mmCIF file of C-alpha atoms in Angstrom:
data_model
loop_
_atom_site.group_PDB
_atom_site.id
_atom_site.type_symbol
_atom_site.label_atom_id
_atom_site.label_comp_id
_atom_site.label_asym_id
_atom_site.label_seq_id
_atom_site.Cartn_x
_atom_site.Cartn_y
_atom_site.Cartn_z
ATOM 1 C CA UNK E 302 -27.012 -9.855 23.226
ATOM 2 C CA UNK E 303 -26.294 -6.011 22.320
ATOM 3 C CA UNK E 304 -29.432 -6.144 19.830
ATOM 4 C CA UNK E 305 -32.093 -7.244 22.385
ATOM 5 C CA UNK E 306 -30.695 -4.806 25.047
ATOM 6 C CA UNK E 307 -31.129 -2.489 22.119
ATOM 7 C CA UNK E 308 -34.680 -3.477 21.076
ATOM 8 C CA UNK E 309 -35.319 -3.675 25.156
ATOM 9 C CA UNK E 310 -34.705 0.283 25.706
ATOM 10 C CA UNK E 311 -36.213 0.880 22.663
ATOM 11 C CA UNK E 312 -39.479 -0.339 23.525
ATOM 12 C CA UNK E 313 -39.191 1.017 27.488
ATOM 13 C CA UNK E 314 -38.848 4.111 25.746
ATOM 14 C CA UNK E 315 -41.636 3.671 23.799
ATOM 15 C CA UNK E 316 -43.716 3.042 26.311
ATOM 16 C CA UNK E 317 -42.592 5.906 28.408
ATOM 17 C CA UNK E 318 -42.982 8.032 25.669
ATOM 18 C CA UNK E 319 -46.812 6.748 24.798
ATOM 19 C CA UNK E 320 -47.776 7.127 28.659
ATOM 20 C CA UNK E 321 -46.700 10.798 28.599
ATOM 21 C CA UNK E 322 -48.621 11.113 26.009
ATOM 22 C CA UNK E 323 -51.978 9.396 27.206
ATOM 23 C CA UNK E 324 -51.391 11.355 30.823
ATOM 24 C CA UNK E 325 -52.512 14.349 28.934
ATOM 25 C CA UNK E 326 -55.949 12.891 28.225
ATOM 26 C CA UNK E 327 -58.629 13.876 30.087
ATOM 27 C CA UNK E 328 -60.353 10.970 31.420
ATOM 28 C CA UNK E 329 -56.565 9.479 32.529
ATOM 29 C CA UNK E 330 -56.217 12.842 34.431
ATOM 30 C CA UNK E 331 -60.034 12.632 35.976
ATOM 31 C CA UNK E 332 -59.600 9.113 37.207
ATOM 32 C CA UNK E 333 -55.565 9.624 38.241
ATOM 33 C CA UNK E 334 -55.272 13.523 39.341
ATOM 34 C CA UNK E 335 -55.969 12.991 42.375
ATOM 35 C CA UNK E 336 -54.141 10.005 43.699
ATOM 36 C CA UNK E 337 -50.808 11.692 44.022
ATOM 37 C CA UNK E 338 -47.290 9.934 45.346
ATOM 38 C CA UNK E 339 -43.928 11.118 47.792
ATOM 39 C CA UNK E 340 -43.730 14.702 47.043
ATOM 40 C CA UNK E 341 -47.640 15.800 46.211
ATOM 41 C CA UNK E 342 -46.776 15.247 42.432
ATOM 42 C CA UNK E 343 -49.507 12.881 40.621
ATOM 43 C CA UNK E 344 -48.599 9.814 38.855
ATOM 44 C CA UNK E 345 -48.550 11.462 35.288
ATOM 45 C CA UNK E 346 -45.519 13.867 36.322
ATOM 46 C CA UNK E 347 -43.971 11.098 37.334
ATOM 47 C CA UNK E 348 -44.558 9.059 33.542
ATOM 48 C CA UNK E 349 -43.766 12.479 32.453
ATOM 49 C CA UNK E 350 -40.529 12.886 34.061
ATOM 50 C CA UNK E 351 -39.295 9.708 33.134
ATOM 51 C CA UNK E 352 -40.185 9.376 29.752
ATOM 52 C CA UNK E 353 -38.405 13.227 29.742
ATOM 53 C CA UNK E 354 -34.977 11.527 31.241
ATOM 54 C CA UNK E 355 -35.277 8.429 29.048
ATOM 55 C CA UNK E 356 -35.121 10.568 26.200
ATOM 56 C CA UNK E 357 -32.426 12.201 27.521
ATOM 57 C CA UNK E 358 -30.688 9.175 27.983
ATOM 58 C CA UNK E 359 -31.459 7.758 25.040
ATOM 59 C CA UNK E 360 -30.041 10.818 23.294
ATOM 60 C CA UNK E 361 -26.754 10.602 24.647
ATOM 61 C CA UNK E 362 -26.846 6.740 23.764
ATOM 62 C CA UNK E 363 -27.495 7.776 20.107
ATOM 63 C CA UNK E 364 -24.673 10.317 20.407
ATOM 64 C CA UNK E 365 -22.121 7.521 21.209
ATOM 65 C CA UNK E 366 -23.557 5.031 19.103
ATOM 66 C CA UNK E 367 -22.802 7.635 16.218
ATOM 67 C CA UNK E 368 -19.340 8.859 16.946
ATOM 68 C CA UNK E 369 -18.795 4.996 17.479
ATOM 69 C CA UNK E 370 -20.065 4.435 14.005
ATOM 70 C CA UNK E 371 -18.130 7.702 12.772
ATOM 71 C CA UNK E 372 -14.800 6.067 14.621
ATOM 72 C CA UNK E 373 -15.325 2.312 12.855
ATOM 73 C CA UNK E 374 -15.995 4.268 9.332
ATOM 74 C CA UNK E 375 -12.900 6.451 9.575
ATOM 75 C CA UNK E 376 -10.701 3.156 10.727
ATOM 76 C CA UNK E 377 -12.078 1.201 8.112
ATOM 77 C CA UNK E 378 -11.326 3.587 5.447
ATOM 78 C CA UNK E 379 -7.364 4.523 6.619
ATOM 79 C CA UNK E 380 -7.094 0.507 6.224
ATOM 80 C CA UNK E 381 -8.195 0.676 2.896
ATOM 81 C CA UNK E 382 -6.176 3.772 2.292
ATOM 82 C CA UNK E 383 -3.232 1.973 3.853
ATOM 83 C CA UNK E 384 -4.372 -1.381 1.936
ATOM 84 C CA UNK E 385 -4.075 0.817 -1.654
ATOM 85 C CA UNK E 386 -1.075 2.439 -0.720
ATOM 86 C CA UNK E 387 0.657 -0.983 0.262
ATOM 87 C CA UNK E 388 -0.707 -2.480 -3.033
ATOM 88 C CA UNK E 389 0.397 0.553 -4.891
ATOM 89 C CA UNK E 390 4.114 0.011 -3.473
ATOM 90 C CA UNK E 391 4.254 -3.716 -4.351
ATOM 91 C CA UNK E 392 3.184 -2.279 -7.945
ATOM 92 C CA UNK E 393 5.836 -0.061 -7.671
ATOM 93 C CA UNK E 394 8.297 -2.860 -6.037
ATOM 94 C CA UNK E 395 7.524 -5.405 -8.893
ATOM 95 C CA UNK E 396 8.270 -3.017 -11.617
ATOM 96 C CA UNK E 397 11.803 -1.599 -10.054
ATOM 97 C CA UNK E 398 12.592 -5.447 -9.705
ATOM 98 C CA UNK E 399 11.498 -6.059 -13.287
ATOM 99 C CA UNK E 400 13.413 -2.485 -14.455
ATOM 100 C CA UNK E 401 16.356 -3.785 -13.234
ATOM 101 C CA UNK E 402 16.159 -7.031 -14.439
ATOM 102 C CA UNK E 403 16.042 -5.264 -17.832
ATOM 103 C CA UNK E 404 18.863 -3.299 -17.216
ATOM 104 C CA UNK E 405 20.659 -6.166 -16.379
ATOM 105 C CA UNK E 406 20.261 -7.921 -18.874
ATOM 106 C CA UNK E 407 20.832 -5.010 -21.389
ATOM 107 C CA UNK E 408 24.080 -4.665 -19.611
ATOM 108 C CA UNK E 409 24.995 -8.214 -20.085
ATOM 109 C CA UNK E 410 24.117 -7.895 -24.009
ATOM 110 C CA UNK E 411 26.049 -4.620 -24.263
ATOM 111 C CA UNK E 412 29.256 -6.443 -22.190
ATOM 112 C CA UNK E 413 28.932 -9.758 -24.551
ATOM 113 C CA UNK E 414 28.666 -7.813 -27.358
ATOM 114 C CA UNK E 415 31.533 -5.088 -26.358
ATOM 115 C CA UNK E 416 33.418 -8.884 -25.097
ATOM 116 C CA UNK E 417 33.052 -10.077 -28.735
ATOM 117 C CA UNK E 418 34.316 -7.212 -30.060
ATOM 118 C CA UNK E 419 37.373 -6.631 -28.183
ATOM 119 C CA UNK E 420 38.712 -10.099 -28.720
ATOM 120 C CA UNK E 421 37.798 -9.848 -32.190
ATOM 121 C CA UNK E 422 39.879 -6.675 -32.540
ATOM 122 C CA UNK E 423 42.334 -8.743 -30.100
ATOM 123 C CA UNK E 424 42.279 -11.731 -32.718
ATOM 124 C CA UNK E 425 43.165 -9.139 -35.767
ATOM 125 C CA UNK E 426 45.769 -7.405 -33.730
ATOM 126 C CA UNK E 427 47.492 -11.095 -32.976
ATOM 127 C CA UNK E 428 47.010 -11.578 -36.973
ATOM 128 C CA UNK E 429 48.434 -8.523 -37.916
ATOM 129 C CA UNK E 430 51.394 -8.701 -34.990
ATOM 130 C CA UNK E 431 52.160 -12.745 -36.344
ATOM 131 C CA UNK E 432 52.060 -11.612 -40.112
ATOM 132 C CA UNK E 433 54.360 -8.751 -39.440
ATOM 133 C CA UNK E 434 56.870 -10.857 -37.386
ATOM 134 C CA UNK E 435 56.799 -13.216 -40.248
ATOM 135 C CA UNK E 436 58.123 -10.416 -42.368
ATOM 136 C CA UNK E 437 60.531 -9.151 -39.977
ATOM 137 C CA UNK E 438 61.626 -12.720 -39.960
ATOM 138 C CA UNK E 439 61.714 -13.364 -44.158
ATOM 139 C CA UNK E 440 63.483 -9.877 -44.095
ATOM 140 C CA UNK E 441 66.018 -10.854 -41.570
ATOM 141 C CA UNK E 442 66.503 -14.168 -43.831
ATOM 142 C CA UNK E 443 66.879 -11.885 -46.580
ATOM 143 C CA UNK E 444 69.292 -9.730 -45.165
ATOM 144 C CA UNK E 445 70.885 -12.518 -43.644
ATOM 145 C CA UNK E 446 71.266 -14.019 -47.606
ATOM 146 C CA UNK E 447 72.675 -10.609 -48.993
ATOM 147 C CA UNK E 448 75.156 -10.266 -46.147
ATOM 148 C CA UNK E 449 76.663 -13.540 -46.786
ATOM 149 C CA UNK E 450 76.572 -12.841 -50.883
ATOM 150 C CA UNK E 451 78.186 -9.411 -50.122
ATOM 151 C CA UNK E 452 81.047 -10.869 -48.143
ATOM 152 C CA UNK E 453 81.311 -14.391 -50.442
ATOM 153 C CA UNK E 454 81.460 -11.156 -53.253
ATOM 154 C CA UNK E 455 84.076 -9.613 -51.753
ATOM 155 C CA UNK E 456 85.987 -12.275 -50.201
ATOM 156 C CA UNK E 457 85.801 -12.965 -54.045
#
């Protein structure tokens, strides 16, 4: 509907603008000079006048039209400036999410690993603490043996 409204004032326009034209022609002002309307003005200042507002009119149409044009064009391009910087923080989201993933799972390595080795360590320790009460046991045996063979020797 906007389009033939459009196309419509165009052509009134047009036409306006063609009449104003022709008025100045001189068998259009021979045959319509004298027949003159309301205020004693002939016909032709009247085409003239209106085809003179039209433009005027049409002017300030093509002045809105534009900053409406200028208005869509600067909306449309701070959605795409918003759509980039949304898709640019969902980059950014996805690779914090997959950073710490990594970390984590570093961390987990580094903790089994540092695990392992701790109860490892742990594991020798319990060796070395068994093997040494062992001896502390053979050694109180042995004692034990030379105690009784020093009193049997001097019970003796």
């Amino acid at each position: 509907m906007g389009t033939v409204l459009k196309v419509t004032v165009i052509v009134i326009l047009l036409v306006l603008v063609v009449f104003s034209a022709v008025a100045d022609m001189p068998f259009i002002q021979a045959r319509w000079h004298m027949e003159t309307l309301l205020g004693g003005l002939d016909r032709m200042m009247y085409i003239r006048l209106a085809s003179l507002a039209g433009l005027v009119i049409a002017c300030f149409l093509a002045w809105g039209y534009k900053r409406k044009v200028e208005a869509s064009q600067k909306y449309r391009r701070s959605k795409e400036v918003i759509a980039a910087a949304e898709a640019a923080a969902a980059a950014k989201r996805q690779t914090m999410v997959r950073l710490e993933e990594t970390l984590k799972a570093e961390y987990a390595a580094k903790e089994q690993a540092l695990r392992k080795d701790i109860d490892r360590k742990a594991q020798d320790y319990d060796q070395r603490l068994q093997a040494l009460r062992e001896q502390n046991l053979q050694l109180k045996e042995a004692v034990g043996k030379l105690m009784a063979k020093l009193k049997n020797n001097k019970s003796a």
